[in-house]
Amino acid sequence: MTEPAPRTAEPRRPARIVVVGAGLAGLSTARALRSGGHDGPLTVVGAEPHRPYDRTPLSKELLTGALTEADLLLERPHEDLDVDWRLGRPAVRLETGPDGHRVVLADGTALSADAVVLATGARARSLGAELPEPGRRTGVHTLRTLDDARALLPELEPGRRLVVIGAGFVGSEIASSAHSRGVDVTVLEAAPAPLSVPLGAEAGELVAGLHAAHGVTLRVGAAVAGIVGEDRVTGVALADGEVVPADVVVIGIGARPDVDWLAGSGVRTGPDGVRCDATGATTVPGVYALGDCACWFDPALGRHHRVEHWTDAKDRGPVVAAALLGAAPVAPRAPYFWSDQYGTKIQFAGRRHGDETLVVEHRDDDGLFATYRRDGAVTAALAVGRQPEFARLRKRLAAGPVVLTA
């Protein structure tokens, strides 16, 4: 897939801008627009009734009790961006045209705009049409929103049996948090190793040791066939016929971009989200996208890809704002993400093509430090635990692959 034709700066600064999405990506864009000189009407639409909050602690500090809901708020004290907040009313349709666009909300309100920024994020994936959705049986959950966390938290009582389906970052973090509350945790993962997609199978096997070291049962290659129970969940059925007992189940098998509402708008979308160029521009002039709903072209990789991480949502707001306002281009930093599990921080920085060789540079009581190497250069780095070498290499990777010298 080739990059969309590069888009020049908009012919004039848009007077009215609507940002669809009131999470980190939407707030980051609103901040960058105001700091970049946009003084016209700025509306932010949010499907949830909450002001912008940080999602990353939902599976970690909020579940453990280390943070409260008030700690999640992203707006700074006394911050006033002069935004018209439209919360609790999701966008259901985008109408585009050469003379402007309209965002239609669920309550029928139509917001006119010269430019629209799409930051609608993603929705938790389900197990499939033949399996029960969360909410159809008591005790079955996903964790994507603050309201999801509010529903899950009372279920995590000491001694209860929790089965987490999916050993990705969110699933593993939920397992860690629940374990700290005295919950009996089993994690089911269909792949041969957890986190094999973002980290690679070899690295995933190294990280898997964290579950075992803390007494959490991790079962890889476990294909889920169904959820057992009438009104209340009692277990998870595997493809081989075994039933894993459960009082609570969390489905953590990833998320899909929230883009269905864009059908008929002219904005090109696909299973991986809204297709954008390297500035966030879509196939419709005056419409940009960022965050979990967007699939940007990355010149360093030579392809489109979607990055579902906190730092990406934050860093691309200024990139989009600069393109919208005709300012000097802003280059996004190399991807970086982290995960806190069982008191250990897992960090990754850089870009993976998928054919790199993983080299464990060293391993000690504090964890390990590894690099991903391709064609004589380091393209990414991984740290488990406190590794000063990771911080130093991360800074160098921000500019691209680091060429190895003898």
Coordinates of C-alpha atoms in Angstrom, one line a residue:
M1 CA 0.0 0.0 0.0
T2 CA 1.5 3.4 -1.0
E3 CA 1.2 6.6 0.9
P4 CA -1.7 8.9 0.1
A5 CA -0.6 11.8 -2.1
P6 CA 1.2 14.4 0.1
R7 CA -1.2 17.1 1.1
T8 CA -0.2 20.7 1.0
A9 CA -1.2 23.0 3.8
E10 CA -4.9 23.9 3.8
P11 CA -5.5 26.9 1.5
R12 CA -6.6 28.9 4.5
R13 CA -6.7 28.5 8.2
P14 CA -9.9 26.8 9.2
A15 CA -12.2 29.1 11.2
R16 CA -14.3 26.4 12.9
I17 CA -12.7 23.1 14.0
V18 CA -14.5 20.1 15.4
V19 CA -12.5 17.4 17.2
V20 CA -14.4 14.1 17.5
G21 CA -13.0 12.3 20.5
A22 CA -12.5 13.7 24.0
G23 CA -9.6 11.4 25.1
L24 CA -5.9 12.1 25.2
A25 CA -5.5 12.4 21.4
G26 CA -8.4 14.9 21.2
L27 CA -7.2 17.0 24.2
S28 CA -3.6 17.0 22.8
T29 CA -4.9 18.3 19.5
A30 CA -7.0 21.0 21.2
R31 CA -4.1 22.2 23.2
A32 CA -1.8 22.3 20.2
L33 CA -4.4 24.2 18.1
R34 CA -4.7 26.9 20.8
S35 CA -1.0 27.1 21.4
G36 CA -0.5 27.3 17.6
G37 CA -2.7 30.4 17.3
H38 CA -6.2 29.0 16.5
D39 CA -8.5 31.5 18.1
G40 CA -11.7 30.5 16.4
P41 CA -14.5 28.2 17.5
L42 CA -13.2 24.8 18.8
T43 CA -15.6 22.0 19.6
V44 CA -14.7 18.7 21.2
V45 CA -17.2 15.8 21.0
G46 CA -17.0 12.9 23.4
A47 CA -19.0 9.7 23.4
E48 CA -18.5 9.3 27.1
P49 CA -20.0 11.8 29.6
H50 CA -16.6 12.3 31.3
R51 CA -14.0 15.0 30.8
P52 CA -10.7 13.8 29.3
Y53 CA -9.1 11.2 31.5
D54 CA -6.1 8.9 31.3
R55 CA -6.9 5.4 30.2
T56 CA -3.5 3.8 31.0
P57 CA -4.1 3.5 34.7
L58 CA -7.5 1.8 34.3
S59 CA -5.8 -1.7 34.2
K60 CA -3.1 -0.8 36.7
E61 CA -3.2 1.8 39.4
L62 CA -7.0 2.3 39.4
L63 CA -7.6 -1.4 39.9
T64 CA -5.0 -1.7 42.6
G65 CA -6.2 1.4 44.5
A66 CA -3.0 3.3 44.0
L67 CA -4.9 6.1 42.1
T68 CA -8.4 7.4 42.4
E69 CA -10.7 8.6 39.5
A70 CA -9.7 12.2 40.3
D71 CA -6.1 11.3 39.6
L72 CA -7.0 10.3 36.0
L73 CA -8.1 13.7 34.9
L74 CA -5.9 15.0 32.0
E75 CA -6.8 18.7 32.1
R76 CA -4.4 20.8 34.1
P77 CA -5.6 22.8 37.1
H78 CA -7.2 26.1 35.9
E79 CA -6.7 25.1 32.2
D80 CA -9.1 26.8 30.0
L81 CA -8.9 26.1 26.3
D82 CA -12.1 27.9 25.4
V83 CA -13.6 24.6 24.1
D84 CA -17.2 23.9 23.5
W85 CA -17.4 20.4 25.1
R86 CA -20.2 18.1 23.7
L87 CA -19.9 15.1 26.0
G88 CA -22.1 12.0 26.3
R89 CA -23.2 12.4 22.7
P90 CA -21.3 10.2 20.2
A91 CA -20.9 11.2 16.6
V92 CA -22.9 9.0 14.3
R93 CA -22.2 10.6 10.9
L94 CA -19.7 12.8 9.1
E95 CA -20.9 14.7 6.1
T96 CA -18.1 16.2 3.9
G97 CA -18.1 18.7 1.1
P98 CA -15.9 21.3 -0.7
D99 CA -17.5 24.1 1.3
G100 CA -17.2 22.5 4.7
H101 CA -18.2 19.5 6.8
R102 CA -20.8 18.5 9.3
V103 CA -20.5 16.2 12.3
V104 CA -23.9 14.8 13.3
L105 CA -24.4 13.6 16.9
A106 CA -26.6 10.9 18.3
D107 CA -29.1 13.5 19.5
G108 CA -29.5 14.9 16.1
T109 CA -27.3 18.0 16.6
A110 CA -25.3 18.9 13.5
L111 CA -22.0 20.7 14.0
S112 CA -20.6 22.6 11.0
A113 CA -16.9 22.8 10.6
D114 CA -14.2 24.0 8.2
A115 CA -11.9 21.2 9.5
V116 CA -12.6 18.0 11.4
V117 CA -10.1 16.0 13.5
L118 CA -11.0 12.3 14.1
A119 CA -9.8 11.0 17.5
T120 CA -12.5 8.5 18.3
G121 CA -10.1 5.8 19.6
A122 CA -11.1 2.2 19.6
R123 CA -13.5 -0.3 21.0
A124 CA -12.7 -3.5 22.8
R125 CA -12.8 -6.6 20.6
S126 CA -15.4 -9.3 21.2
L127 CA -14.8 -13.0 21.1
G128 CA -17.0 -13.4 18.1
A129 CA -20.6 -13.3 17.1
E130 CA -21.2 -16.8 18.4
L131 CA -19.9 -16.0 21.9
P132 CA -21.6 -13.9 24.6
E133 CA -20.8 -10.2 24.8
P134 CA -19.8 -8.6 28.1
G135 CA -23.0 -7.7 30.0
R136 CA -25.1 -10.6 28.6
R137 CA -23.9 -12.7 31.6
T138 CA -23.0 -11.3 35.0
G139 CA -19.3 -11.5 35.6
V140 CA -18.1 -11.0 32.0
H141 CA -16.2 -7.8 31.3
T142 CA -14.0 -5.8 29.0
L143 CA -11.8 -2.9 30.1
R144 CA -11.6 0.0 27.8
T145 CA -13.4 2.9 29.6
L146 CA -13.8 4.4 33.1
D147 CA -17.2 2.9 33.3
D148 CA -15.8 -0.5 32.4
A149 CA -13.3 -0.2 35.3
R150 CA -16.1 0.9 37.7
A151 CA -18.0 -2.3 36.8
L152 CA -15.0 -4.6 37.1
L153 CA -13.4 -3.3 40.3
P154 CA -16.1 -4.6 42.8
E155 CA -15.7 -8.1 41.2
L156 CA -12.1 -8.4 42.2
E157 CA -12.5 -9.8 45.7
P158 CA -9.8 -11.9 47.4
G159 CA -10.3 -15.6 46.7
R160 CA -12.4 -15.2 43.6
R161 CA -11.3 -17.0 40.4
L162 CA -10.6 -14.6 37.5
V163 CA -9.9 -15.8 34.0
V164 CA -8.3 -13.3 31.7
I165 CA -8.7 -14.1 28.0
G166 CA -5.7 -12.5 26.2
A167 CA -2.2 -12.0 27.5
G168 CA -1.5 -8.7 25.8
F169 CA -0.6 -5.5 27.7
V170 CA -4.1 -4.9 29.1
G171 CA -4.8 -8.5 29.9
S172 CA -1.4 -8.9 31.6
E173 CA -1.9 -5.7 33.6
I174 CA -5.3 -6.7 34.7
A175 CA -3.9 -10.1 35.8
S176 CA -1.1 -8.3 37.8
S177 CA -3.6 -5.9 39.4
A178 CA -6.0 -8.6 40.4
H179 CA -3.3 -10.8 41.8
S180 CA -2.2 -7.9 44.0
R181 CA -5.8 -7.9 45.4
G182 CA -5.7 -11.6 46.4
V183 CA -7.6 -12.9 43.4
D184 CA -6.8 -16.3 41.9
V185 CA -5.8 -15.5 38.3
T186 CA -5.5 -17.6 35.2
V187 CA -4.5 -16.0 31.8
L188 CA -5.4 -17.7 28.6
E189 CA -3.5 -16.8 25.4
A190 CA -4.0 -18.3 22.0
A191 CA -0.5 -17.4 20.7
P192 CA 2.6 -19.5 21.6
A193 CA 3.8 -16.6 23.8
P194 CA 2.3 -13.4 25.3
L195 CA 3.0 -10.1 23.6
S196 CA 4.4 -11.8 20.6
V197 CA 3.0 -9.2 18.1
P198 CA 4.5 -6.1 19.6
L199 CA 7.7 -7.7 21.1
G200 CA 8.2 -10.9 19.1
A201 CA 7.9 -14.5 20.2
E202 CA 11.3 -14.7 21.8
A203 CA 10.9 -11.5 23.9
G204 CA 7.3 -12.6 24.8
E205 CA 8.7 -15.8 26.3
L206 CA 11.1 -13.8 28.4
V207 CA 8.3 -11.5 29.7
A208 CA 6.1 -14.5 30.3
G209 CA 8.3 -15.4 33.3
L210 CA 6.8 -12.6 35.2
H211 CA 3.4 -14.4 35.5
A212 CA 5.0 -17.6 36.6
A213 CA 7.3 -15.9 39.1
H214 CA 4.2 -14.4 40.9
G215 CA 2.1 -17.5 40.9
V216 CA -0.3 -16.5 38.1
T217 CA -1.2 -19.4 35.7
L218 CA -0.5 -18.5 32.1
R219 CA -1.7 -21.0 29.5
V220 CA -0.5 -20.3 25.9
G221 CA -1.9 -21.9 22.8
A222 CA -5.2 -21.9 24.6
A223 CA -8.1 -21.5 22.1
V224 CA -11.3 -20.3 23.7
A225 CA -14.5 -22.1 22.5
G226 CA -17.1 -20.4 24.7
I227 CA -18.1 -19.0 28.1
V228 CA -20.0 -21.2 30.5
G229 CA -22.9 -20.2 32.8
E230 CA -26.5 -19.2 32.7
D231 CA -27.2 -15.9 34.3
R232 CA -23.7 -15.8 35.9
V233 CA -20.4 -16.9 34.3
T234 CA -19.0 -20.2 35.8
G235 CA -16.1 -20.9 33.5
V236 CA -14.4 -20.6 30.1
A237 CA -14.6 -23.6 27.7
L238 CA -11.5 -24.4 25.6
A239 CA -11.5 -25.9 22.2
D240 CA -10.2 -29.2 23.6
G241 CA -13.3 -29.5 25.8
E242 CA -11.7 -28.4 29.1
V243 CA -13.6 -25.9 31.2
V244 CA -11.5 -23.5 33.2
P245 CA -13.5 -22.5 36.3
A246 CA -14.2 -18.8 36.7
D247 CA -16.2 -16.4 38.9
V248 CA -15.2 -13.4 36.8
V249 CA -14.0 -13.2 33.1
V250 CA -12.2 -10.3 31.4
I251 CA -11.9 -10.4 27.6
G252 CA -8.7 -8.6 26.7
I253 CA -8.0 -9.5 23.1
G254 CA -7.3 -6.1 21.8
A255 CA -9.3 -3.3 20.2
R256 CA -10.7 -2.3 16.9
P257 CA -10.7 1.3 15.5
D258 CA -14.0 3.1 16.1
V259 CA -14.6 4.1 12.5
D260 CA -17.9 2.5 11.5
W261 CA -19.7 5.8 11.9
L262 CA -17.6 7.2 9.0
A263 CA -19.3 5.1 6.3
G264 CA -20.4 7.2 3.4
S265 CA -18.2 10.2 4.4
G266 CA -15.5 9.7 1.7
V267 CA -12.9 9.2 4.4
R268 CA -11.0 6.0 3.6
T269 CA -11.1 3.4 6.4
G270 CA -10.3 -0.2 6.8
P271 CA -9.9 -2.8 9.5
D272 CA -6.8 -0.9 10.7
G273 CA -8.5 2.4 11.0
V274 CA -8.5 5.7 9.1
R275 CA -5.8 5.8 6.4
C276 CA -3.7 8.9 6.8
D277 CA -0.5 10.4 5.4
A278 CA 2.5 11.3 7.6
T279 CA 0.7 14.4 8.8
G280 CA -2.6 12.7 9.7
A281 CA -4.3 14.0 6.6
T282 CA -7.1 11.7 5.3
T283 CA -8.4 11.2 1.8
V284 CA -10.8 14.1 2.4
P285 CA -9.4 17.7 2.5
G286 CA -9.8 19.3 5.9
V287 CA -10.2 16.0 7.7
Y288 CA -7.4 14.6 9.8
A289 CA -7.1 11.6 12.2
L290 CA -4.9 10.5 15.0
G291 CA -4.8 8.2 18.0
D292 CA -6.1 4.6 18.1
C293 CA -8.6 5.1 15.3
A294 CA -5.9 6.2 12.8
C295 CA -3.4 4.3 10.6
W296 CA -0.6 6.7 9.7
F297 CA 2.0 6.3 7.0
D298 CA 5.4 5.9 8.6
P299 CA 8.2 6.9 6.2
A300 CA 10.8 5.1 8.4
L301 CA 8.9 1.8 7.9
G302 CA 7.7 2.6 4.4
R303 CA 4.1 1.5 5.2
H304 CA 1.0 2.4 7.1
H305 CA 0.5 1.2 10.7
R306 CA -1.6 1.9 13.7
V307 CA 0.1 2.7 17.0
E308 CA -2.2 2.1 20.1
H309 CA -0.1 3.8 22.8
W310 CA -0.3 6.8 25.1
T311 CA 2.8 8.5 23.8
D312 CA 1.6 8.3 20.2
A313 CA -1.8 9.8 21.0
K314 CA -0.1 12.7 22.9
D315 CA 2.7 13.3 20.4
R316 CA 0.6 13.4 17.2
G317 CA -1.7 16.2 18.4
P318 CA 0.9 18.9 17.6
V319 CA 1.7 17.2 14.2
V320 CA -2.0 17.4 13.2
A321 CA -2.4 21.0 14.5
A322 CA 0.7 22.2 12.6
A323 CA -0.7 20.7 9.4
L324 CA -4.1 22.2 9.9
L325 CA -2.7 25.7 10.7
G326 CA -0.1 25.7 7.9
A327 CA 2.7 25.9 10.4
A328 CA 6.2 24.3 10.1
P329 CA 5.9 20.5 10.1
V330 CA 6.3 18.7 13.3
A331 CA 7.9 15.2 13.2
P332 CA 6.5 12.6 15.6
R333 CA 8.9 10.8 17.8
A334 CA 9.7 7.1 17.4
P335 CA 7.1 4.9 19.1
Y336 CA 7.6 4.2 22.8
F337 CA 5.3 2.3 25.1
W338 CA 5.5 0.8 28.6
S339 CA 3.6 -1.7 30.8
D340 CA 3.7 -2.1 34.5
Q341 CA 3.3 -5.7 35.6
Y342 CA 3.9 -7.2 39.1
G343 CA 6.0 -4.2 40.1
T344 CA 8.2 -4.4 37.0
K345 CA 8.2 -1.9 34.2
I346 CA 8.4 -3.3 30.6
Q347 CA 9.5 -0.7 28.0
F348 CA 9.9 -0.7 24.3
A349 CA 11.2 2.0 22.0
G350 CA 11.7 2.2 18.2
R351 CA 10.3 0.4 15.2
R352 CA 10.1 -3.3 14.3
H353 CA 9.8 -4.5 10.7
G354 CA 9.3 -8.0 12.1
D355 CA 12.5 -9.7 10.7
E356 CA 14.9 -8.3 13.3
T357 CA 17.2 -10.4 15.5
L358 CA 16.6 -10.0 19.2
V359 CA 19.9 -9.7 21.1
V360 CA 19.8 -9.9 24.9
E361 CA 22.6 -7.5 25.8
H362 CA 22.6 -8.4 29.4
R363 CA 20.4 -9.9 32.1
D364 CA 20.7 -9.4 35.9
D365 CA 18.6 -9.4 39.0
D366 CA 16.9 -6.2 38.0
G367 CA 15.7 -7.5 34.7
L368 CA 17.1 -7.5 31.1
F369 CA 18.0 -5.2 28.3
A370 CA 17.7 -6.3 24.7
T371 CA 18.0 -4.8 21.3
Y372 CA 16.4 -5.6 17.9
R373 CA 18.9 -5.6 15.1
R374 CA 18.4 -5.4 11.4
D375 CA 21.0 -4.9 8.6
G376 CA 23.7 -3.8 11.0
A377 CA 21.6 -1.4 12.9
V378 CA 19.5 -1.3 16.1
T379 CA 15.9 -0.5 15.2
A380 CA 14.3 -0.9 18.6
A381 CA 15.1 -1.7 22.3
L382 CA 13.4 -3.6 25.1
A383 CA 13.8 -3.3 28.8
V384 CA 12.4 -5.4 31.6
G385 CA 13.0 -3.7 34.9
R386 CA 15.3 -0.8 35.6
Q387 CA 17.8 -0.6 32.7
P388 CA 19.7 2.7 32.4
E389 CA 21.0 1.6 29.0
F390 CA 17.5 1.6 27.6
A391 CA 16.9 5.3 28.4
R392 CA 20.1 6.3 26.6
L393 CA 19.3 4.2 23.5
R394 CA 15.7 5.5 23.4
K395 CA 17.0 9.0 22.9
R396 CA 19.1 7.9 20.0
L397 CA 16.3 5.8 18.4
A398 CA 14.1 8.9 18.3
A399 CA 16.1 9.9 15.1
G400 CA 15.9 6.5 13.5
P401 CA 17.9 3.2 13.6
V402 CA 21.2 3.4 15.4
V403 CA 24.1 2.1 13.3
L404 CA 26.4 -0.3 15.2
T405 CA 30.1 0.5 15.2
A406 CA 32.9 -1.9 15.9

